[in-house]
mmCIF file of C-alpha atoms and ligand atoms in Angstrom:
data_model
loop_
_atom_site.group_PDB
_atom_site.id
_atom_site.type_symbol
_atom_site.label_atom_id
_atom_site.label_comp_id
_atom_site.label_asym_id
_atom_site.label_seq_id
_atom_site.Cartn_x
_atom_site.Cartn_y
_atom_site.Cartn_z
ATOM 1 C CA UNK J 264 97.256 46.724 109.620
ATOM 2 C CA UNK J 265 99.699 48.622 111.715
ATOM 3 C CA UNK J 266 99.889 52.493 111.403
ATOM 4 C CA UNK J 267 102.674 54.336 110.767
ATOM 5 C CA UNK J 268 104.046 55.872 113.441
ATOM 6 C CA UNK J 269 105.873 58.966 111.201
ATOM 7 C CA UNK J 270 108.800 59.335 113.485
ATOM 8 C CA UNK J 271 110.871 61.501 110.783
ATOM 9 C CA UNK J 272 107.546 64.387 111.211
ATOM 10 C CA UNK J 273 109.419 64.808 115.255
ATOM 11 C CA UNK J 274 112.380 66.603 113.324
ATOM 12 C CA UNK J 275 110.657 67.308 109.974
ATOM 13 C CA UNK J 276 111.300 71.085 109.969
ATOM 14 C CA UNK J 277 115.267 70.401 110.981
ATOM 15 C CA UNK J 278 117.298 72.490 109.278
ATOM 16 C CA UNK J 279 114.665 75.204 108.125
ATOM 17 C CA UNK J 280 114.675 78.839 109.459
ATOM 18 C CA UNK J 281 111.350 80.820 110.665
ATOM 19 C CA UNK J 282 110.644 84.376 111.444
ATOM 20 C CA UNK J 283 107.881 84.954 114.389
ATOM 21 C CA UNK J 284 106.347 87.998 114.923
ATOM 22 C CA UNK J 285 103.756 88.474 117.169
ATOM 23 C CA UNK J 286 104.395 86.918 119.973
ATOM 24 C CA UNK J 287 103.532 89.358 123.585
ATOM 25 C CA UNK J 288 103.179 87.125 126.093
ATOM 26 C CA UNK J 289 102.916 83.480 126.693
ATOM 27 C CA UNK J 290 99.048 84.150 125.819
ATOM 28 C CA UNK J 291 99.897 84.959 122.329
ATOM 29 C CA UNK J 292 98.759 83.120 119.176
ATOM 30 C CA UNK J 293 102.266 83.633 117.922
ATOM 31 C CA UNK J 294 104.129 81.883 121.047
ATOM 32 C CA UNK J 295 101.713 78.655 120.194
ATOM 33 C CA UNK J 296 102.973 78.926 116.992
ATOM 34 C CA UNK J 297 106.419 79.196 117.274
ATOM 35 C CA UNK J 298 106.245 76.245 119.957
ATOM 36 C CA UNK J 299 105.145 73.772 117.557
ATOM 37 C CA UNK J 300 107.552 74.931 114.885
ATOM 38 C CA UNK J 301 110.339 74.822 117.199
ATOM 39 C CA UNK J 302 109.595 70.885 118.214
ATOM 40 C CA UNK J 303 109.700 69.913 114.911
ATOM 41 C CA UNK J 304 112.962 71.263 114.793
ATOM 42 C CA UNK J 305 112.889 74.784 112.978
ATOM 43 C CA UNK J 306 115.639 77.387 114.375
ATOM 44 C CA UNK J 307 113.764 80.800 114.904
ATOM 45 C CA UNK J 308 114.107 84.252 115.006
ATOM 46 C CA UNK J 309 111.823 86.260 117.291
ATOM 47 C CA UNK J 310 111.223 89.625 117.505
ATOM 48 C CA UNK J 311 109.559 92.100 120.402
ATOM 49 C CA UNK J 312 107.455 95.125 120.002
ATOM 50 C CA UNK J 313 109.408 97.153 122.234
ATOM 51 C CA UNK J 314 111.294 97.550 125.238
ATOM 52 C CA UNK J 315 108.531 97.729 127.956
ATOM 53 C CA UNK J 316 106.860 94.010 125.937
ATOM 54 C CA UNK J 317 111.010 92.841 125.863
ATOM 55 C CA UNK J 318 110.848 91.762 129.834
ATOM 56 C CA UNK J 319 108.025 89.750 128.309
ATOM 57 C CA UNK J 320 109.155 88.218 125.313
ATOM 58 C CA UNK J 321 112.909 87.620 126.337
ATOM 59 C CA UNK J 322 112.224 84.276 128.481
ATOM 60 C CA UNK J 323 110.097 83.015 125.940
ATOM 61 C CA UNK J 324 112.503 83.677 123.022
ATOM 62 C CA UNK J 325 115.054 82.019 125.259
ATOM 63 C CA UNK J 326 112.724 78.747 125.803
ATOM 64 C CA UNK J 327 112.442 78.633 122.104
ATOM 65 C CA UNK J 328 116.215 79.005 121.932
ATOM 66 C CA UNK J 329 115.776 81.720 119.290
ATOM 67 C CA UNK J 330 119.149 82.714 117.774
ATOM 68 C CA UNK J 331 117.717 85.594 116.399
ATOM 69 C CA UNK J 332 116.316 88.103 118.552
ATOM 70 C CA UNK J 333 115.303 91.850 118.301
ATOM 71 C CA UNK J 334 112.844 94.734 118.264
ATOM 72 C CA UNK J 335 110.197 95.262 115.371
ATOM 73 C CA UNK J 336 107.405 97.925 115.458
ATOM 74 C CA UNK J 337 105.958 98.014 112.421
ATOM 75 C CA UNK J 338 105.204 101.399 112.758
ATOM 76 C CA UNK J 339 108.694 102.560 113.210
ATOM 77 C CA UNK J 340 110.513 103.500 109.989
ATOM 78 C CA UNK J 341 113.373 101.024 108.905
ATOM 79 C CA UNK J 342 112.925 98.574 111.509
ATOM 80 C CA UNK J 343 111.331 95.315 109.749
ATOM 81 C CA UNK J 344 114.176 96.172 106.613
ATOM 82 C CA UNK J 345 116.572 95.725 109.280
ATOM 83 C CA UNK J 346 114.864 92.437 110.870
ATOM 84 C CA UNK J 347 115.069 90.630 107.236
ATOM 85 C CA UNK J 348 118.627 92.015 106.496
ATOM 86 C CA UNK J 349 120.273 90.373 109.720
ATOM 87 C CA UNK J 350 118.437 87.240 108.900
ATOM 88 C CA UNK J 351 119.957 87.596 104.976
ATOM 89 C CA UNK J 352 123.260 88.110 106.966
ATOM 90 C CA UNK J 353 123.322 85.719 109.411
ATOM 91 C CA UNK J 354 121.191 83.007 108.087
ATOM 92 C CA UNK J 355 121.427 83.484 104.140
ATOM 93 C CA UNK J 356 118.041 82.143 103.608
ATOM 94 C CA UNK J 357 114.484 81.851 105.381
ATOM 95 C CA UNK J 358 112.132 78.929 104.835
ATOM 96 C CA UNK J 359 108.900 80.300 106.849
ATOM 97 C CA UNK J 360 107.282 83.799 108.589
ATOM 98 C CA UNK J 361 104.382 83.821 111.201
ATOM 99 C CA UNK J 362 102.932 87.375 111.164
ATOM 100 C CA UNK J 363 100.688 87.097 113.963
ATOM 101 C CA UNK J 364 99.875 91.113 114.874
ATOM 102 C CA UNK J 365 97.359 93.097 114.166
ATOM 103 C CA UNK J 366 96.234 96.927 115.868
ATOM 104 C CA UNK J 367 93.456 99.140 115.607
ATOM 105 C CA UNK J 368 93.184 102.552 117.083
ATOM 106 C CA UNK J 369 90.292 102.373 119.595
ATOM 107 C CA UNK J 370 88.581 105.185 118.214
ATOM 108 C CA UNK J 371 88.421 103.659 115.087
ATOM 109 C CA UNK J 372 87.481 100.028 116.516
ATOM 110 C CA UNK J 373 84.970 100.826 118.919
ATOM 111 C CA UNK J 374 82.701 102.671 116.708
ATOM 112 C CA UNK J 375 80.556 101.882 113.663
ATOM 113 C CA UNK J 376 82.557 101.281 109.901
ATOM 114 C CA UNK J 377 80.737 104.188 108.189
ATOM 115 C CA UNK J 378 82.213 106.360 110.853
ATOM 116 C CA UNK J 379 85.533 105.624 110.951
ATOM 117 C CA UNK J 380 88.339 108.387 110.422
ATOM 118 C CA UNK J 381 90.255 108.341 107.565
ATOM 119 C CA UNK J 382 93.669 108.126 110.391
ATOM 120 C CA UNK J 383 91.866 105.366 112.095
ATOM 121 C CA UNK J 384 91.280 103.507 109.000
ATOM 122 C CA UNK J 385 94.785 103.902 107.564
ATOM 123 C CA UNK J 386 96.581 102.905 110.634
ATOM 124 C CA UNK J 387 94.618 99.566 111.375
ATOM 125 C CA UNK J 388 95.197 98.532 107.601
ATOM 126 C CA UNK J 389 98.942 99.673 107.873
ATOM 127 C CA UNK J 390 99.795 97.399 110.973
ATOM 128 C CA UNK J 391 96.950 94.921 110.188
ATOM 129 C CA UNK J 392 97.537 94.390 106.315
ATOM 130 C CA UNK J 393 100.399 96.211 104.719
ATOM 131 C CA UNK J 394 102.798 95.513 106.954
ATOM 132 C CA UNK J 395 102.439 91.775 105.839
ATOM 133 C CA UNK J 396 102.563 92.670 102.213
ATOM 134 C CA UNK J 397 105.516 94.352 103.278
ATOM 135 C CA UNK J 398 107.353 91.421 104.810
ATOM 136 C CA UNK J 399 106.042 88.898 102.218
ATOM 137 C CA UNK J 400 108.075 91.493 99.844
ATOM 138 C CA UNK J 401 111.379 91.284 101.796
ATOM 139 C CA UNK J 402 111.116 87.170 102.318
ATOM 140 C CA UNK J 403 111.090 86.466 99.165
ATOM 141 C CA UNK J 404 114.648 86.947 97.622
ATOM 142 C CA UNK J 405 115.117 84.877 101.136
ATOM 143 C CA UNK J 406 113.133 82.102 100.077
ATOM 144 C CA UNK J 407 115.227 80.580 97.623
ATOM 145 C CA UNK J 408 114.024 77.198 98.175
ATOM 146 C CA UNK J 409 111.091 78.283 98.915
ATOM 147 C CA UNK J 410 108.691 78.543 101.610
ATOM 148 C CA UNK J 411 105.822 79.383 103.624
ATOM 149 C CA UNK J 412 104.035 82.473 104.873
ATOM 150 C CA UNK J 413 101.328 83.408 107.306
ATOM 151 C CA UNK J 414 99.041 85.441 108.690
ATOM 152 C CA UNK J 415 95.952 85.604 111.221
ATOM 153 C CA UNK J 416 93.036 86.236 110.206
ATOM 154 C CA UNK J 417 89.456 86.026 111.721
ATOM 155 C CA UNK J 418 85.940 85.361 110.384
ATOM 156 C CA UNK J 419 84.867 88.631 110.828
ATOM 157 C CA UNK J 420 86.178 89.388 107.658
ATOM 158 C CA UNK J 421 83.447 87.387 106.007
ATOM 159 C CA UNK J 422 80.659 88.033 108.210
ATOM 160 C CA UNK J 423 79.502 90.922 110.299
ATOM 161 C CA UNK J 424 80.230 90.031 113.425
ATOM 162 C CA UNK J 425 79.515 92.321 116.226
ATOM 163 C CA UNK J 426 82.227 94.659 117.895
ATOM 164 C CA UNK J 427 84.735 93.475 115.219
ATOM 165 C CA UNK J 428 83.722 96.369 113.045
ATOM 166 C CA UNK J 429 86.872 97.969 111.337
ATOM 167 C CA UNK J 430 89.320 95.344 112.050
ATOM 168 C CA UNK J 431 87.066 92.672 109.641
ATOM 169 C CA UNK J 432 87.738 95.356 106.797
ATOM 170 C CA UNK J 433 90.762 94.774 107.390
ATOM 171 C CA UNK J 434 91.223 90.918 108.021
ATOM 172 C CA UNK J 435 89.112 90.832 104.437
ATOM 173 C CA UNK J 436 91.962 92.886 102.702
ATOM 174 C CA UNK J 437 94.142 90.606 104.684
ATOM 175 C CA UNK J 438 92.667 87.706 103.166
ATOM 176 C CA UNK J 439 92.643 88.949 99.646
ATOM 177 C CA UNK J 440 96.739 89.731 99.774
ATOM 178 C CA UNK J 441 97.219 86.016 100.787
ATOM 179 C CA UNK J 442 95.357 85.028 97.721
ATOM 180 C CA UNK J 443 97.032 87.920 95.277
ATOM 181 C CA UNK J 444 100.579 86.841 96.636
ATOM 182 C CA UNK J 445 99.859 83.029 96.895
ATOM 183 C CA UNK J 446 99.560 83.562 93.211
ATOM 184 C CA UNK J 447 102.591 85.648 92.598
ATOM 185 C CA UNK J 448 105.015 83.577 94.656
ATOM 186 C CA UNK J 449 103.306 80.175 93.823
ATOM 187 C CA UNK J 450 105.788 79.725 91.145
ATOM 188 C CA UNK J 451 108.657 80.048 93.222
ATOM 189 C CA UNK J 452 107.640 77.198 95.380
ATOM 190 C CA UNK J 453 106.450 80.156 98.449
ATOM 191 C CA UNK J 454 102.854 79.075 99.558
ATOM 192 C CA UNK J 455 100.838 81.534 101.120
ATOM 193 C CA UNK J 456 98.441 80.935 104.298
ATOM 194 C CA UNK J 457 95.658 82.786 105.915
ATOM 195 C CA UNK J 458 94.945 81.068 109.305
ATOM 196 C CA UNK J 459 91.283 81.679 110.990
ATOM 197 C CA UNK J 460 91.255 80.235 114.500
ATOM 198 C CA UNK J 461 88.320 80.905 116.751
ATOM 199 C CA UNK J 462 88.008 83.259 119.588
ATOM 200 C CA UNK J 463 90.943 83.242 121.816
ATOM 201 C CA UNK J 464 91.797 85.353 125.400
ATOM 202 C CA UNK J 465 94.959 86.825 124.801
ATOM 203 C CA UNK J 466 96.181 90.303 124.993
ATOM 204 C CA UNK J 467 94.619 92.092 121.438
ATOM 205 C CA UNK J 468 91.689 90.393 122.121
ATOM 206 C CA UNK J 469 90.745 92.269 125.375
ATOM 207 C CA UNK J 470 90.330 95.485 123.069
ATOM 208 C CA UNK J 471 86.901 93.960 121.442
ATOM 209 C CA UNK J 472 83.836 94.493 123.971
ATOM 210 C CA UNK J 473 81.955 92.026 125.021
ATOM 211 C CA UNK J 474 84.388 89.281 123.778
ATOM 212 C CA UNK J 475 83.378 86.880 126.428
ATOM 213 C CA UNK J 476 80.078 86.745 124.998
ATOM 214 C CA UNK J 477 81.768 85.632 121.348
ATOM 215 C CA UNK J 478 83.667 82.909 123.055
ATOM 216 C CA UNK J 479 80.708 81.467 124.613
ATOM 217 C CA UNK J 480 78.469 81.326 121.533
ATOM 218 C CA UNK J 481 81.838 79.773 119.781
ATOM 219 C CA UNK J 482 81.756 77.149 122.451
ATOM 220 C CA UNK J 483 78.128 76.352 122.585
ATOM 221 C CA UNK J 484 77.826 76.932 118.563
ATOM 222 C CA UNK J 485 80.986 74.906 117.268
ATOM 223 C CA UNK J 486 79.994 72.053 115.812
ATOM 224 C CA UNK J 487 82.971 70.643 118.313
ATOM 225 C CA UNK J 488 81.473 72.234 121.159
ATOM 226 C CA UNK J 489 85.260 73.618 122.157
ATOM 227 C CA UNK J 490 86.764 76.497 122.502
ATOM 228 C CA UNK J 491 90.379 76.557 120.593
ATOM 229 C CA UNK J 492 93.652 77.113 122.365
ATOM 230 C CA UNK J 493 96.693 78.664 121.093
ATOM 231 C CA UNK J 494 98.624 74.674 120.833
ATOM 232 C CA UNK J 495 95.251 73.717 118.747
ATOM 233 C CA UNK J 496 96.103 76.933 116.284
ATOM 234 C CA UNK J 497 99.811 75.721 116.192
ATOM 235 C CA UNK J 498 99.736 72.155 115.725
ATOM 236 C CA UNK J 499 97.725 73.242 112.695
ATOM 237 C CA UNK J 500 99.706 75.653 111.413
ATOM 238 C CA UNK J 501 103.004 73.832 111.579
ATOM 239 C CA UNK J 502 101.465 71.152 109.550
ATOM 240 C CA UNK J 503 101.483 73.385 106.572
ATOM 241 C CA UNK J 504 105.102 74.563 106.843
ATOM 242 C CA UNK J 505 105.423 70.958 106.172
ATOM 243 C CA UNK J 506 106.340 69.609 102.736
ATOM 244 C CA UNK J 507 103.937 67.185 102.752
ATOM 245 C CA UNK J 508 101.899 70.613 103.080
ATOM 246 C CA UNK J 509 103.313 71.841 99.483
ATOM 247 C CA UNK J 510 100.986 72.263 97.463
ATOM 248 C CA UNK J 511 98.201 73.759 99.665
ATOM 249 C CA UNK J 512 98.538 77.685 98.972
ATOM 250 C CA UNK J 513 96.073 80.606 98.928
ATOM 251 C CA UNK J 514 93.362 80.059 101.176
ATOM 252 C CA UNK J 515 91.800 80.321 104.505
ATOM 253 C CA UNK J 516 92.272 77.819 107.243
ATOM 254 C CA UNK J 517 89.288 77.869 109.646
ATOM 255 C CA UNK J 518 91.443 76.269 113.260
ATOM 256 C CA UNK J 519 87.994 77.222 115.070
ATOM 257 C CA UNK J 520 86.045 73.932 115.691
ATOM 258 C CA UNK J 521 83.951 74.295 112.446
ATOM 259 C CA UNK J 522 82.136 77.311 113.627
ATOM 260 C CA UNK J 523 82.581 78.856 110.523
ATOM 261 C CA UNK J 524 79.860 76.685 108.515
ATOM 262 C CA UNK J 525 77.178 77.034 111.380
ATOM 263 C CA UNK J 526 75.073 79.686 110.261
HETATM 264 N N1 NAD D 608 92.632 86.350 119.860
HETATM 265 C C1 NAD D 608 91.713 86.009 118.947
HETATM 266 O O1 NAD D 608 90.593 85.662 119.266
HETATM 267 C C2 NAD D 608 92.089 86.031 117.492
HETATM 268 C C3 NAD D 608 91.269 85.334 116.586
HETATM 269 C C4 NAD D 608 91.613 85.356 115.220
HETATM 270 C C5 NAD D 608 92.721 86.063 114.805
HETATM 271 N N2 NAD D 608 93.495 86.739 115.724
HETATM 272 C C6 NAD D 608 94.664 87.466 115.219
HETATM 273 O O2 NAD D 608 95.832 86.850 115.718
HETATM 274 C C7 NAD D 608 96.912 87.796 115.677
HETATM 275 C C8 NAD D 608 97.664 87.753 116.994
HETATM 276 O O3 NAD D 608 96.869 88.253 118.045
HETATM 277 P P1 NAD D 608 96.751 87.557 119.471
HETATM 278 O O4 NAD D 608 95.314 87.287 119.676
HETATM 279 O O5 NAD D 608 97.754 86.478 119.614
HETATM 280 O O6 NAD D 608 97.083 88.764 120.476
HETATM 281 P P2 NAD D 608 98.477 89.307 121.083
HETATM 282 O O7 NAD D 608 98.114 90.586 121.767
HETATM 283 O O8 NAD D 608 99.135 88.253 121.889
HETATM 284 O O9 NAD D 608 99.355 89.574 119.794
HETATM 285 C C9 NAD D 608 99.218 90.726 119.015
HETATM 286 C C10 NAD D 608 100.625 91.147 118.641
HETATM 287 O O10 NAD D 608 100.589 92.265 117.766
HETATM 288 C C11 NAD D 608 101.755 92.992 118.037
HETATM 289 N N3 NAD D 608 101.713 94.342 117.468
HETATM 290 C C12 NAD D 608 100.728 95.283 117.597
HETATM 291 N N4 NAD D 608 101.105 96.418 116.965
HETATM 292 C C13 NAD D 608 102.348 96.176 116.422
HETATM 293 C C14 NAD D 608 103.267 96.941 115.677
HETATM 294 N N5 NAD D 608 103.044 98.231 115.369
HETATM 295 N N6 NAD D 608 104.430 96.372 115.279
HETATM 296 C C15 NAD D 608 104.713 95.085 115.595
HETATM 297 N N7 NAD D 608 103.879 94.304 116.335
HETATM 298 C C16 NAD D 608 102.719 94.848 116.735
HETATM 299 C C17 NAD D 608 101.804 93.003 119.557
HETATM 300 O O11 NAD D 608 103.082 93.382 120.020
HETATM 301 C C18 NAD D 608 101.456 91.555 119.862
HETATM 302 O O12 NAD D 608 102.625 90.769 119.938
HETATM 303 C C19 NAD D 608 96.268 89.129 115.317
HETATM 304 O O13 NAD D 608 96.414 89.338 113.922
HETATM 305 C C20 NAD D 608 94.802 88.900 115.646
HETATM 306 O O14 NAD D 608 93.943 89.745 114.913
HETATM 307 C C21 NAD D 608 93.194 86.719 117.041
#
């Protein structure tokens, strides 16, 4: 027997519009994303953190021939309102969202939970958490066939892992909006998506001390014995934009070897 070759999955997201946002440097979880979106076909809009990351992000947005491309801190008031309402203007409709950020004062993340300051705490769950309630809120009326949303996470919010400390309170609140929004949205065909991939070197992961030391007992622990890259988390992820993808909503995706059921 003969497999199928699937040559209609090449341009299978043709036609559908995606948000990215997360992406700082060619390092970024987001920009491995977006790449695999973008060669099935997906027209994107990308947005920067700010001026001094623009220098960074421009060339990439460019490669990725993003039509839509502008600033979004999610700290700053107004700003992701006025990323969704171009994309209602221009586009009239969007079909997926990557929210791949995620900060932590590092007051707050370098010290123990029980001490953290109630500024400390509120700030990593704003940018970490809320802010992806927020723009689950604003995609829906533009989902109106539908669609996909997602968020990393890591498996520090299950387990105490060591020097994640405040940020797996968060990723576990994370976690529980994907499933409390997977459920309100389900019925309007929007699936919701925590992705978990393992340890990766980029940019926010140079905060966390002694990360080396995680990726090697990721690599020697996996049950794959490999480290993840940043085209393993996309490949992954873009599968579930799919619609063959349709009716998997609400839950964790572990993109991290199978490190996750090693105790
Ligand atoms: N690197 C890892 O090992 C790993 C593992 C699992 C999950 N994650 C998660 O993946 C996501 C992406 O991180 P990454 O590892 O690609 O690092 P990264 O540094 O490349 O990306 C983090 C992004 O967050 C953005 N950001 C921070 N504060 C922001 C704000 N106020 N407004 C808008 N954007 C803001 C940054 O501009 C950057 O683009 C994060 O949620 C992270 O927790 C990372």
């Amino acid at each position: 027997m003969t497999v199928p070759a699937f040559p209609e999955t090449k341009v299978a997201l043709k036609g559908r519009k995606g948000l990215i946002v997360g992406i700082a440097n060619d390092q970024s979880i987001a920009w491995g994303c977006a790449k695999a979106f973008r060669a099935l076909g997906a027209e994107l809009a990308v947005t920067y953190l700010n001026e001094r990351a623009k220098k960074h992000v421009e060339p990439l947005a460019k490669e990725l021939e993003a039509s839509i491309f502008m600033p979004l801190d999610v700290n700053t008031e107004g700003q992701t309102e006025q990323v969704f309402e171009r994309i209602g203007k221009e586009w009239g409709q969007l079909d997926f969202l990557l929210h791949s950020i995620a900060f932590s004062p590092k007051e707050a993340l370098h010290g123990r939970v029980v001490d953290v300051e109630r500024d400390g705490f509120l700030k990593t769950m704003e940018v970490s958490c809320w802010s992806f309630m927020r723009m689950a809120h604003l995609a829906e009326p533009l989902m109106k066939n539908g669609g996909t949303l997602f968020t990393m996470t890591y498996y520090g919010s299950q387990m105490v892992v060591k020097n994640y400390n405040v940020m797996g309170v968060a990723k576990a609140a994370l976690e529980a909006s994907v499933r409390y929004i997977a459920a309100e949205l389900g019925p309007k065909g929007i699936r919701v998506h925590a992705i978990s991939p393992g340890p990766l070197a980029t940019r926010a992961a140079s905060g966390i001390p002694e990360f080396d030391e995680l990726m090697d007992k990721a690599q020697t622990t996996a049950p794959t014995r490999s480290l993840v890259s940043i085209d393993d988390v996309g490949a992954a992820t873009a599968f579930l934009a799919l619609d063959g993808a349709k009716l998997i909503t609400g839950g964790v995706m572990y993109i991290d070897g199978g490190y996750h059921i090693i105790d």
